[in-house]
PDB file of N, CA, C and O in Angstrom:
ATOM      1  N   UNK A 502     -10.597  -3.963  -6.845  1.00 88.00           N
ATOM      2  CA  UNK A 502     -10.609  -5.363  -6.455  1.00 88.00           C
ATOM      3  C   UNK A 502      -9.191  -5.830  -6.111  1.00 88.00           C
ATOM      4  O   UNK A 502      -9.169  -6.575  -5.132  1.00 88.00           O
ATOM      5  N   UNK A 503      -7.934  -5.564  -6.705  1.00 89.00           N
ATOM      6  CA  UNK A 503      -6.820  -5.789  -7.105  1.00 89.00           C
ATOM      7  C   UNK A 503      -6.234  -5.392  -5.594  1.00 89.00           C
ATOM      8  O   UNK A 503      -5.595  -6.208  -4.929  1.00 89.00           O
ATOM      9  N   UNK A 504      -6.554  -3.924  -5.092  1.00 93.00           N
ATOM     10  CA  UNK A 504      -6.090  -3.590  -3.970  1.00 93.00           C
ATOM     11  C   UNK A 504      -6.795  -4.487  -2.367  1.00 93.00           C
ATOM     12  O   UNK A 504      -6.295  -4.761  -1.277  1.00 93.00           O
ATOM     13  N   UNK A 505      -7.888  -4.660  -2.862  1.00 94.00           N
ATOM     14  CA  UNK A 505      -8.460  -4.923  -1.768  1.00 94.00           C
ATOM     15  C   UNK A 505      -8.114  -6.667  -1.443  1.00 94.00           C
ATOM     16  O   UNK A 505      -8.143  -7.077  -0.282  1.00 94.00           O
ATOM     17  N   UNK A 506      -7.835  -7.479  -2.465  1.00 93.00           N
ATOM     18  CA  UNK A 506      -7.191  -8.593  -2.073  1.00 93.00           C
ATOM     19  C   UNK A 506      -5.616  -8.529  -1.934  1.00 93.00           C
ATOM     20  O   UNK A 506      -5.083  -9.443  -1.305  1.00 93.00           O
ATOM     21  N   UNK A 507      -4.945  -7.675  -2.391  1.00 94.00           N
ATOM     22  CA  UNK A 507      -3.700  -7.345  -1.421  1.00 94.00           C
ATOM     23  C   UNK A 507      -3.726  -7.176  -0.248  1.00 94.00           C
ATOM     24  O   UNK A 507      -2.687  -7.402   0.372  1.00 94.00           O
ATOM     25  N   UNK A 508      -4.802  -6.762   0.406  1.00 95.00           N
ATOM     26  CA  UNK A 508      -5.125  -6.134   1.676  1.00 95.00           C
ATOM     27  C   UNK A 508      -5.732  -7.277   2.269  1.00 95.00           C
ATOM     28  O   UNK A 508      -5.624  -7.419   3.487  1.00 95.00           O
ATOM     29  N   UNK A 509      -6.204  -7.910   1.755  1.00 96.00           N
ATOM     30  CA  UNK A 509      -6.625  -9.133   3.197  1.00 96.00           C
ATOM     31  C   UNK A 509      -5.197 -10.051   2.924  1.00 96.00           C
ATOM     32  O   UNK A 509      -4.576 -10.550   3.863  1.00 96.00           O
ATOM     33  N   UNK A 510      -4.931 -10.141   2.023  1.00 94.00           N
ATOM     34  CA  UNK A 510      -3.363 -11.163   2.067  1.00 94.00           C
ATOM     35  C   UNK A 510      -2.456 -10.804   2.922  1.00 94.00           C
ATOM     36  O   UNK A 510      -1.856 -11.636   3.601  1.00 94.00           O
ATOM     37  N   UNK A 511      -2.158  -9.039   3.030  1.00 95.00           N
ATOM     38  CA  UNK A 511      -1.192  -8.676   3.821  1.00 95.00           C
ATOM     39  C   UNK A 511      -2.062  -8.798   5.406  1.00 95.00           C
ATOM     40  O   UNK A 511      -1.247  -8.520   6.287  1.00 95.00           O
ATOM     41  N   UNK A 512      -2.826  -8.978   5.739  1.00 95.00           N
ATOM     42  CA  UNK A 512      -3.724  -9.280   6.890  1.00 95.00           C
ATOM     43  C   UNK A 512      -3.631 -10.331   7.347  1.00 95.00           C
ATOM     44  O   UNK A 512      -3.334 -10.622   8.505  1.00 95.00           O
ATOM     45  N   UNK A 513      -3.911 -11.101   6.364  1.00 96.00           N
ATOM     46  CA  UNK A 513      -3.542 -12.741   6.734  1.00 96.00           C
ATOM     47  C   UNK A 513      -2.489 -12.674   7.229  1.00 96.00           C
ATOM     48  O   UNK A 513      -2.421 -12.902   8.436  1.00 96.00           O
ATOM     49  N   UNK A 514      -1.186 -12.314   6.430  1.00 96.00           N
ATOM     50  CA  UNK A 514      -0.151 -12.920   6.992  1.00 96.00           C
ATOM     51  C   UNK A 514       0.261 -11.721   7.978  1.00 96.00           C
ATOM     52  O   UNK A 514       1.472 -11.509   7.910  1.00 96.00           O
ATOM     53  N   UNK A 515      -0.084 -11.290   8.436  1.00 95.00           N
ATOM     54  CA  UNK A 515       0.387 -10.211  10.058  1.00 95.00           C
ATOM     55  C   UNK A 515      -0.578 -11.595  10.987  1.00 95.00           C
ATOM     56  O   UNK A 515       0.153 -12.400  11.565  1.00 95.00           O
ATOM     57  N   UNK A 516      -1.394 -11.723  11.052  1.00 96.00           N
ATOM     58  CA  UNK A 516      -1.885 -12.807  11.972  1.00 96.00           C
ATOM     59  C   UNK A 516      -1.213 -14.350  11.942  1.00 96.00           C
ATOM     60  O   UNK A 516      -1.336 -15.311  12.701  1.00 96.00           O
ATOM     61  N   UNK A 517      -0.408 -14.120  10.644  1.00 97.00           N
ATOM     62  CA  UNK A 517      -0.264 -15.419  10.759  1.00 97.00           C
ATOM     63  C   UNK A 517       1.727 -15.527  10.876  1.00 97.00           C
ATOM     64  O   UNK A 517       2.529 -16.434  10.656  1.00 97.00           O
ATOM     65  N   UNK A 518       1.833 -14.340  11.253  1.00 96.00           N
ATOM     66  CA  UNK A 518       3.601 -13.452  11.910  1.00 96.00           C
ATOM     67  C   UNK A 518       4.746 -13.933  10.327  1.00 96.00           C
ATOM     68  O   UNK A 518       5.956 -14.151  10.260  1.00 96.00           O
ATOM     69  N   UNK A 519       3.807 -13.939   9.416  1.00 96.00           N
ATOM     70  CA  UNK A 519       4.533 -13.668   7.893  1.00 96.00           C
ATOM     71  C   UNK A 519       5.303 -12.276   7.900  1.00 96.00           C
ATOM     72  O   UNK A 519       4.605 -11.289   7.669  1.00 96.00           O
ATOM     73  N   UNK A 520       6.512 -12.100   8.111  1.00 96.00           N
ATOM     74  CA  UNK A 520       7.333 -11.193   7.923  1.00 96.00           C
ATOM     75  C   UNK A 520       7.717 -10.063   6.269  1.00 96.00           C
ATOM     76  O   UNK A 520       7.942  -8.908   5.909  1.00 96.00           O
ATOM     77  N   UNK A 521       7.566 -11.410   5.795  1.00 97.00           N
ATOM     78  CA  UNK A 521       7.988 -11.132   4.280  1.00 97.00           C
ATOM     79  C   UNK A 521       7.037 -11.554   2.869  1.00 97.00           C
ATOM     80  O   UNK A 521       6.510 -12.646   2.654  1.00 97.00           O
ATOM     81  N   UNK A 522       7.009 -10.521   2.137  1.00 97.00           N
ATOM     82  CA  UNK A 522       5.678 -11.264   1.431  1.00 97.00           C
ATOM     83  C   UNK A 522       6.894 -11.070  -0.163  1.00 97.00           C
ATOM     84  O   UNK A 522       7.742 -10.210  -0.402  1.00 97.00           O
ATOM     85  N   UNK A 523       6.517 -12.101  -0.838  1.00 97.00           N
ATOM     86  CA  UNK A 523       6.887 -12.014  -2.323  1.00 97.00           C
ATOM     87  C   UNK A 523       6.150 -12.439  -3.430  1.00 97.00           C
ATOM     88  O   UNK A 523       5.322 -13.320  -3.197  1.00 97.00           O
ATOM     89  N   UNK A 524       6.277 -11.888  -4.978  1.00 97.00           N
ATOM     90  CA  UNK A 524       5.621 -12.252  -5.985  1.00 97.00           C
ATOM     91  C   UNK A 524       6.378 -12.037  -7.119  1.00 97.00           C
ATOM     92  O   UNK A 524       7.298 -11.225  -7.019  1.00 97.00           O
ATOM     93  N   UNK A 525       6.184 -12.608  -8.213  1.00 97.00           N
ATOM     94  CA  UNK A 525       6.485 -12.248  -9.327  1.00 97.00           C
ATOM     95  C   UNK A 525       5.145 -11.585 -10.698  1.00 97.00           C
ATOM     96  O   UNK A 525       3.931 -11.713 -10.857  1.00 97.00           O
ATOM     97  N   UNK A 526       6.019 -11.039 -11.256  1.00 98.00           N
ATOM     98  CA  UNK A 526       4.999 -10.196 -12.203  1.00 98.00           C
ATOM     99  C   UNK A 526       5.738 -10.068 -13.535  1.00 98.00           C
ATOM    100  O   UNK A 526       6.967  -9.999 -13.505  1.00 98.00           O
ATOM    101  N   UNK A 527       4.847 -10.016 -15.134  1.00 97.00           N
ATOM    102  CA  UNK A 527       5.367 -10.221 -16.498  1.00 97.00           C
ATOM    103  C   UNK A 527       5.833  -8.578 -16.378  1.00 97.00           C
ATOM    104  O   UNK A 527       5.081  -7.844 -15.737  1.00 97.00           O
ATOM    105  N   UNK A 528       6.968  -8.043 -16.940  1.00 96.00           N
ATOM    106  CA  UNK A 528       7.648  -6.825 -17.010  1.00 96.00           C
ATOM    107  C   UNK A 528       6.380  -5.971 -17.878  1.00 96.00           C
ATOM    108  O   UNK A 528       6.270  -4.746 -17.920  1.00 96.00           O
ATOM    109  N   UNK A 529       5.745  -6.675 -18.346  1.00 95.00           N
ATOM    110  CA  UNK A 529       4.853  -5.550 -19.465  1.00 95.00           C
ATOM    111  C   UNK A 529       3.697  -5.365 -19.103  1.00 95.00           C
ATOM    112  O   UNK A 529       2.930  -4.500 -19.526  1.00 95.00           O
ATOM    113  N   UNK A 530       3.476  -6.257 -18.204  1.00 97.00           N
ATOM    114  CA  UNK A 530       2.187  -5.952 -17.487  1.00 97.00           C
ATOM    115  C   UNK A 530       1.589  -4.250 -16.465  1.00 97.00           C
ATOM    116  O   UNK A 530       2.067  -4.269 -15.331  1.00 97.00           O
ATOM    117  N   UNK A 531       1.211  -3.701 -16.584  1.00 96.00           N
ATOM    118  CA  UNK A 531       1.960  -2.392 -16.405  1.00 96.00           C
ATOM    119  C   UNK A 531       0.642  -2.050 -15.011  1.00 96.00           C
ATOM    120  O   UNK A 531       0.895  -1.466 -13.957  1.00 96.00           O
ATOM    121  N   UNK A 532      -0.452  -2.498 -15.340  1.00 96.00           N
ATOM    122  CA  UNK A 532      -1.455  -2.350 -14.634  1.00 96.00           C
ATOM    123  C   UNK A 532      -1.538  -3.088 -13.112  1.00 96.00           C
ATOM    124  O   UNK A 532      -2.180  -2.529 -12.223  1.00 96.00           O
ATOM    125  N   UNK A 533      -0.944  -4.202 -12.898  1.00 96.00           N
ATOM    126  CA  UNK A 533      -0.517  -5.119 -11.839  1.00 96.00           C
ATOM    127  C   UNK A 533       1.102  -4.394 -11.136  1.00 96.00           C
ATOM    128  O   UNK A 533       1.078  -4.363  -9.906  1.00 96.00           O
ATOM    129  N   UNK A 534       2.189  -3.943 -11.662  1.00 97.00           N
ATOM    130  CA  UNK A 534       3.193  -3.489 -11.742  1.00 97.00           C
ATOM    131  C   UNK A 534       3.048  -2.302 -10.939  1.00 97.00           C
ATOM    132  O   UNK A 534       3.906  -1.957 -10.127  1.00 97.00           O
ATOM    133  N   UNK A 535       2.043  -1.706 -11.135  1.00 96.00           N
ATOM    134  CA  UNK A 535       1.249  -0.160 -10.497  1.00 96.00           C
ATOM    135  C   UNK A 535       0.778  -0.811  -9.168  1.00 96.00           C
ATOM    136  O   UNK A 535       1.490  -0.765  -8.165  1.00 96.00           O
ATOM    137  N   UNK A 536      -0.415  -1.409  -9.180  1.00 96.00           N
ATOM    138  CA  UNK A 536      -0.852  -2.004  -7.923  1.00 96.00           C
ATOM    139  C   UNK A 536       0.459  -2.432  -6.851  1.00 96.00           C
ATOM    140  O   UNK A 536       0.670  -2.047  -5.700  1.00 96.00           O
ATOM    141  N   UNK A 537       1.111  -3.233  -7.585  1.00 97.00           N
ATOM    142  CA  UNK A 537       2.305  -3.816  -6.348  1.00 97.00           C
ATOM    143  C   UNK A 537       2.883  -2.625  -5.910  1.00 97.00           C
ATOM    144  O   UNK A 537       2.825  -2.348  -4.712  1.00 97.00           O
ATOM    145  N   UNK A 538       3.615  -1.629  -6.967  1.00 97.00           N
ATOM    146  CA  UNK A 538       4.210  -0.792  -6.347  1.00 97.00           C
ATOM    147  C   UNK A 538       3.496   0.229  -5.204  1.00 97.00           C
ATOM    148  O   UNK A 538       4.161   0.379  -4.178  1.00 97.00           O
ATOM    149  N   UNK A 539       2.523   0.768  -5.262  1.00 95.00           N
ATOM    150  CA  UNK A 539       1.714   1.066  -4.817  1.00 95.00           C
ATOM    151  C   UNK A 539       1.352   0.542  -3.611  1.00 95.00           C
ATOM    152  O   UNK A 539       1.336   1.203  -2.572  1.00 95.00           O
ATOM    153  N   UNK A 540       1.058  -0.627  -3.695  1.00 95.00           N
ATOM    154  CA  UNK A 540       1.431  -1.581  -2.291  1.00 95.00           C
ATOM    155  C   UNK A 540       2.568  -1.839  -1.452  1.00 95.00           C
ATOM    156  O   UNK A 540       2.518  -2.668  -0.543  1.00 95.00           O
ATOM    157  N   UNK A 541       3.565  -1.180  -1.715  1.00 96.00           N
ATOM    158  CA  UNK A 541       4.558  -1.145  -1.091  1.00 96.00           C
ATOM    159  C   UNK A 541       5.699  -1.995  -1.489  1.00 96.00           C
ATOM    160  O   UNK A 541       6.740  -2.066  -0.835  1.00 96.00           O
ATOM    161  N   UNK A 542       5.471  -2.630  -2.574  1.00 98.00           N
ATOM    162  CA  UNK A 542       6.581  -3.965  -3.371  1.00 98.00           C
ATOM    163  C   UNK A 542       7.961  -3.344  -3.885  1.00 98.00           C
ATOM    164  O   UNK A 542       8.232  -2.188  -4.211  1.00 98.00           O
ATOM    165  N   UNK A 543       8.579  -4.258  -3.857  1.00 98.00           N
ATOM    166  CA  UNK A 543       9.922  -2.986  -4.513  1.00 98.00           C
ATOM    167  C   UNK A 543      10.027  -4.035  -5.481  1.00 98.00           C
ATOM    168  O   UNK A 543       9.327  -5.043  -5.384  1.00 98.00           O
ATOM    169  N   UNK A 544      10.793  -3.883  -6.343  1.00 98.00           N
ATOM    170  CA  UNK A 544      11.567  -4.590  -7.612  1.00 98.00           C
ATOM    171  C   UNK A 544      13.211  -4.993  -7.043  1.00 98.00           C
ATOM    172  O   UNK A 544      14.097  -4.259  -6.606  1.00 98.00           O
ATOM    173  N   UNK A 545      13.165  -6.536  -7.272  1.00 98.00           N
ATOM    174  CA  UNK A 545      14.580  -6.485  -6.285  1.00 98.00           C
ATOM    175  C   UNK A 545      15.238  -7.443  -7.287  1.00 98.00           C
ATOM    176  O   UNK A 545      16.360  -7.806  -6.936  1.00 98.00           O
ATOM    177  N   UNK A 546      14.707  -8.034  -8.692  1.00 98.00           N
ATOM    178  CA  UNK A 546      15.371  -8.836  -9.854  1.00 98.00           C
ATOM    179  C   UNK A 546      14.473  -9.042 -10.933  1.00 98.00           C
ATOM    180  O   UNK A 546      13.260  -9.214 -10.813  1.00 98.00           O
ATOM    181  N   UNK A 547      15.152  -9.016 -12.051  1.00 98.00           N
ATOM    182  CA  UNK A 547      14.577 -10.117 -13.148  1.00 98.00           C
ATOM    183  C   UNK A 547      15.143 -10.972 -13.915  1.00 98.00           C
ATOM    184  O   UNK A 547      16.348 -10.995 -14.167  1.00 98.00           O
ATOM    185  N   UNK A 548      13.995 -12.013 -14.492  1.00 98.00           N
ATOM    186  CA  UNK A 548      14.623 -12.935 -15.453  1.00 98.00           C
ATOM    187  C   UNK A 548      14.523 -12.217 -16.677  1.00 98.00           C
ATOM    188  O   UNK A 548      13.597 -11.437 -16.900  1.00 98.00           O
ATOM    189  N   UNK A 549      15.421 -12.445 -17.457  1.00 98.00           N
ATOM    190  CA  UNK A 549      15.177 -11.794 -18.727  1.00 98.00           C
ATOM    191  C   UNK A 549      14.032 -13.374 -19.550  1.00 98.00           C
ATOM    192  O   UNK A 549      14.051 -14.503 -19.059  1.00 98.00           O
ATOM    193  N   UNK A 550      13.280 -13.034 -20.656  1.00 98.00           N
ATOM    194  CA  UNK A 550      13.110 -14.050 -21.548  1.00 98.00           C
ATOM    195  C   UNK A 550      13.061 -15.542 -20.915  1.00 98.00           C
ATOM    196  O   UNK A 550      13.412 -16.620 -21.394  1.00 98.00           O
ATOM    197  N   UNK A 551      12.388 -15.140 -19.425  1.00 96.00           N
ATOM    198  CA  UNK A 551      12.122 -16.214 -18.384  1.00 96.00           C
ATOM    199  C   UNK A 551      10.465 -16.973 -18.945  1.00 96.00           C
ATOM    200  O   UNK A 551      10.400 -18.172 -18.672  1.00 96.00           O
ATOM    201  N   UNK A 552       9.640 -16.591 -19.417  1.00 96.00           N
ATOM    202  CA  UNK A 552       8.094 -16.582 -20.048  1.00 96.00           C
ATOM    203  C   UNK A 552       7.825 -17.157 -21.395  1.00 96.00           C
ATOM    204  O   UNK A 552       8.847 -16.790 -21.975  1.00 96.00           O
ATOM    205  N   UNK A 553       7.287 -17.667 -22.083  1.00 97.00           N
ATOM    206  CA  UNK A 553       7.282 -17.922 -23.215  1.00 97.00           C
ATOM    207  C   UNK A 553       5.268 -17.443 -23.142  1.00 97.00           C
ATOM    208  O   UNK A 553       4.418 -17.888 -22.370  1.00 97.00           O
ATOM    209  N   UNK A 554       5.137 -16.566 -24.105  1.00 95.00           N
ATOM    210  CA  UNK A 554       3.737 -16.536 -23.823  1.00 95.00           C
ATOM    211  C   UNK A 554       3.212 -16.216 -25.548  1.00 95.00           C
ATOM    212  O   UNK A 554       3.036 -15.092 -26.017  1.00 95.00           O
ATOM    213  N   UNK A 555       3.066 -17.284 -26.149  1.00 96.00           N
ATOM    214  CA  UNK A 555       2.435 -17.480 -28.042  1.00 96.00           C
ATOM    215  C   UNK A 555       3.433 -17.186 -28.306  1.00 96.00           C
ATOM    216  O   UNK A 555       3.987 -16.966 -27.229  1.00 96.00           O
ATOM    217  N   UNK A 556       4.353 -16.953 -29.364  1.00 97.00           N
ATOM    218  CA  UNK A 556       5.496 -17.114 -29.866  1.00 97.00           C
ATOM    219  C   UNK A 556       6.847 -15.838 -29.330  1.00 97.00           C
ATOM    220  O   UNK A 556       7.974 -15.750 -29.816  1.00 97.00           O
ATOM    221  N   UNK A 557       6.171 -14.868 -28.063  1.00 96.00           N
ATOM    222  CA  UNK A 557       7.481 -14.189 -27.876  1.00 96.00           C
ATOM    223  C   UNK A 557       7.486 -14.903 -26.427  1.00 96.00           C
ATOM    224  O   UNK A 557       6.500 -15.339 -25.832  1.00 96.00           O
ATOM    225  N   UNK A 558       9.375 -14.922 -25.829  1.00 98.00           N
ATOM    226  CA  UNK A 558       9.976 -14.608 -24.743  1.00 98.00           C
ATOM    227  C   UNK A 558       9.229 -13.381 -23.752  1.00 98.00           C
ATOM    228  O   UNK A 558       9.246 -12.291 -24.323  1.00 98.00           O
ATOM    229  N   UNK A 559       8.932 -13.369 -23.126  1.00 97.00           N
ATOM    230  CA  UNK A 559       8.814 -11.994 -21.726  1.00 97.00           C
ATOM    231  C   UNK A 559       9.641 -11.888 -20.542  1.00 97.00           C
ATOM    232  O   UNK A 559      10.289 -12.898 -20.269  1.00 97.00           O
ATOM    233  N   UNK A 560       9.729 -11.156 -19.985  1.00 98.00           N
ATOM    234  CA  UNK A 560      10.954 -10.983 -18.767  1.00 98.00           C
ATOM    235  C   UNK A 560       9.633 -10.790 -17.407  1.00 98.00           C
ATOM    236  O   UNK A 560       8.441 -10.499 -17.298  1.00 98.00           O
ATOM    237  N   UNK A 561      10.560 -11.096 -16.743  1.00 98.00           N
ATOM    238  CA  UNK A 561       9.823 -11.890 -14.987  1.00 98.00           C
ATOM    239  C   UNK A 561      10.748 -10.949 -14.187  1.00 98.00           C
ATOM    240  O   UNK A 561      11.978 -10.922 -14.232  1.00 98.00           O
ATOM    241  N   UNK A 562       9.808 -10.078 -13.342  1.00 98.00           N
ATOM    242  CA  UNK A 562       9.841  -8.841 -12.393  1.00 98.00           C
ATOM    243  C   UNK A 562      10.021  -9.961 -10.782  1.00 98.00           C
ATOM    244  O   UNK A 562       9.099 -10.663 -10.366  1.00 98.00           O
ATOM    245  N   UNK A 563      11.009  -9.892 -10.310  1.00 98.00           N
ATOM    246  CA  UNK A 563      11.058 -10.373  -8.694  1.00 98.00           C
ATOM    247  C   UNK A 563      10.506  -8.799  -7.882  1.00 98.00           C
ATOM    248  O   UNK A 563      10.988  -7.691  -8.118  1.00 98.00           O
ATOM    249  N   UNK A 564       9.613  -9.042  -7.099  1.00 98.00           N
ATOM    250  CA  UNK A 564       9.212  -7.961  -6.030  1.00 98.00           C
ATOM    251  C   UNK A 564       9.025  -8.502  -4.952  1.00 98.00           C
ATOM    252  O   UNK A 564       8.426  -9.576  -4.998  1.00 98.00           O
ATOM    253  N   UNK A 565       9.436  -8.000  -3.659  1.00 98.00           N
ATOM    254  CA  UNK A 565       9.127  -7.997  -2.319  1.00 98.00           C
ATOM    255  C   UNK A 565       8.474  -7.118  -1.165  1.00 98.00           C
ATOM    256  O   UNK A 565       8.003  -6.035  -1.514  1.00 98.00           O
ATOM    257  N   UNK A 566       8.431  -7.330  -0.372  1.00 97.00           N
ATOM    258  CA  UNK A 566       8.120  -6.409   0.717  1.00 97.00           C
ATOM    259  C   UNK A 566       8.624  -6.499   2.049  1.00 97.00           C
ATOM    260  O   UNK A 566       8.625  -7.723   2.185  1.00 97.00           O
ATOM    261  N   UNK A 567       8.971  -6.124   2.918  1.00 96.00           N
ATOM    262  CA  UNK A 567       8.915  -6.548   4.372  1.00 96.00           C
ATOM    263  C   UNK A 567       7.491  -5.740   5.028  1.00 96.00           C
ATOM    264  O   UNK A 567       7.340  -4.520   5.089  1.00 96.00           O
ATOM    265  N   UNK A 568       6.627  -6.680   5.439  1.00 91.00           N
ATOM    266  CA  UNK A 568       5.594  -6.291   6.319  1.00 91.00           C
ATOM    267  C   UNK A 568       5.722  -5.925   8.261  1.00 91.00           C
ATOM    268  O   UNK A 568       4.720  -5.593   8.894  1.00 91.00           O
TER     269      UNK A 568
END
């Protein structure tokens, strides 16, 4: 499912002359992290302890692409 709505998003935006696609993702998330990369995303920053999610801090993955 995960791949296949990457795939009409990156569709959309070729029709719609979107050059550049970006997202962010929780560092521990490991299953989404796979998909992006996989999709062609690179890792280009993070926030450290950017998240507060029930009583811990989490760190925030910057990824991009050029389409």
């Amino acid at each position: 499912v995960g791949t296949s709505l990457m795939d009409k998003a990156e569709s959309w935006a070729h029709e719609v002359e979107i050059q550049r696609l970006e997202l962010t993702v929780i560092e521990n998330n490991e299953r989404a992290l796979a998909l992006y990369k996989k999709m062609g995303y690179s890792i280009e920053g993070k926030r450290t302890n950017s998240i507060k999610i029930g009583d811990r801090f989490v760190n925030e993955l910057y990824m991009g692409k050029i389409i």
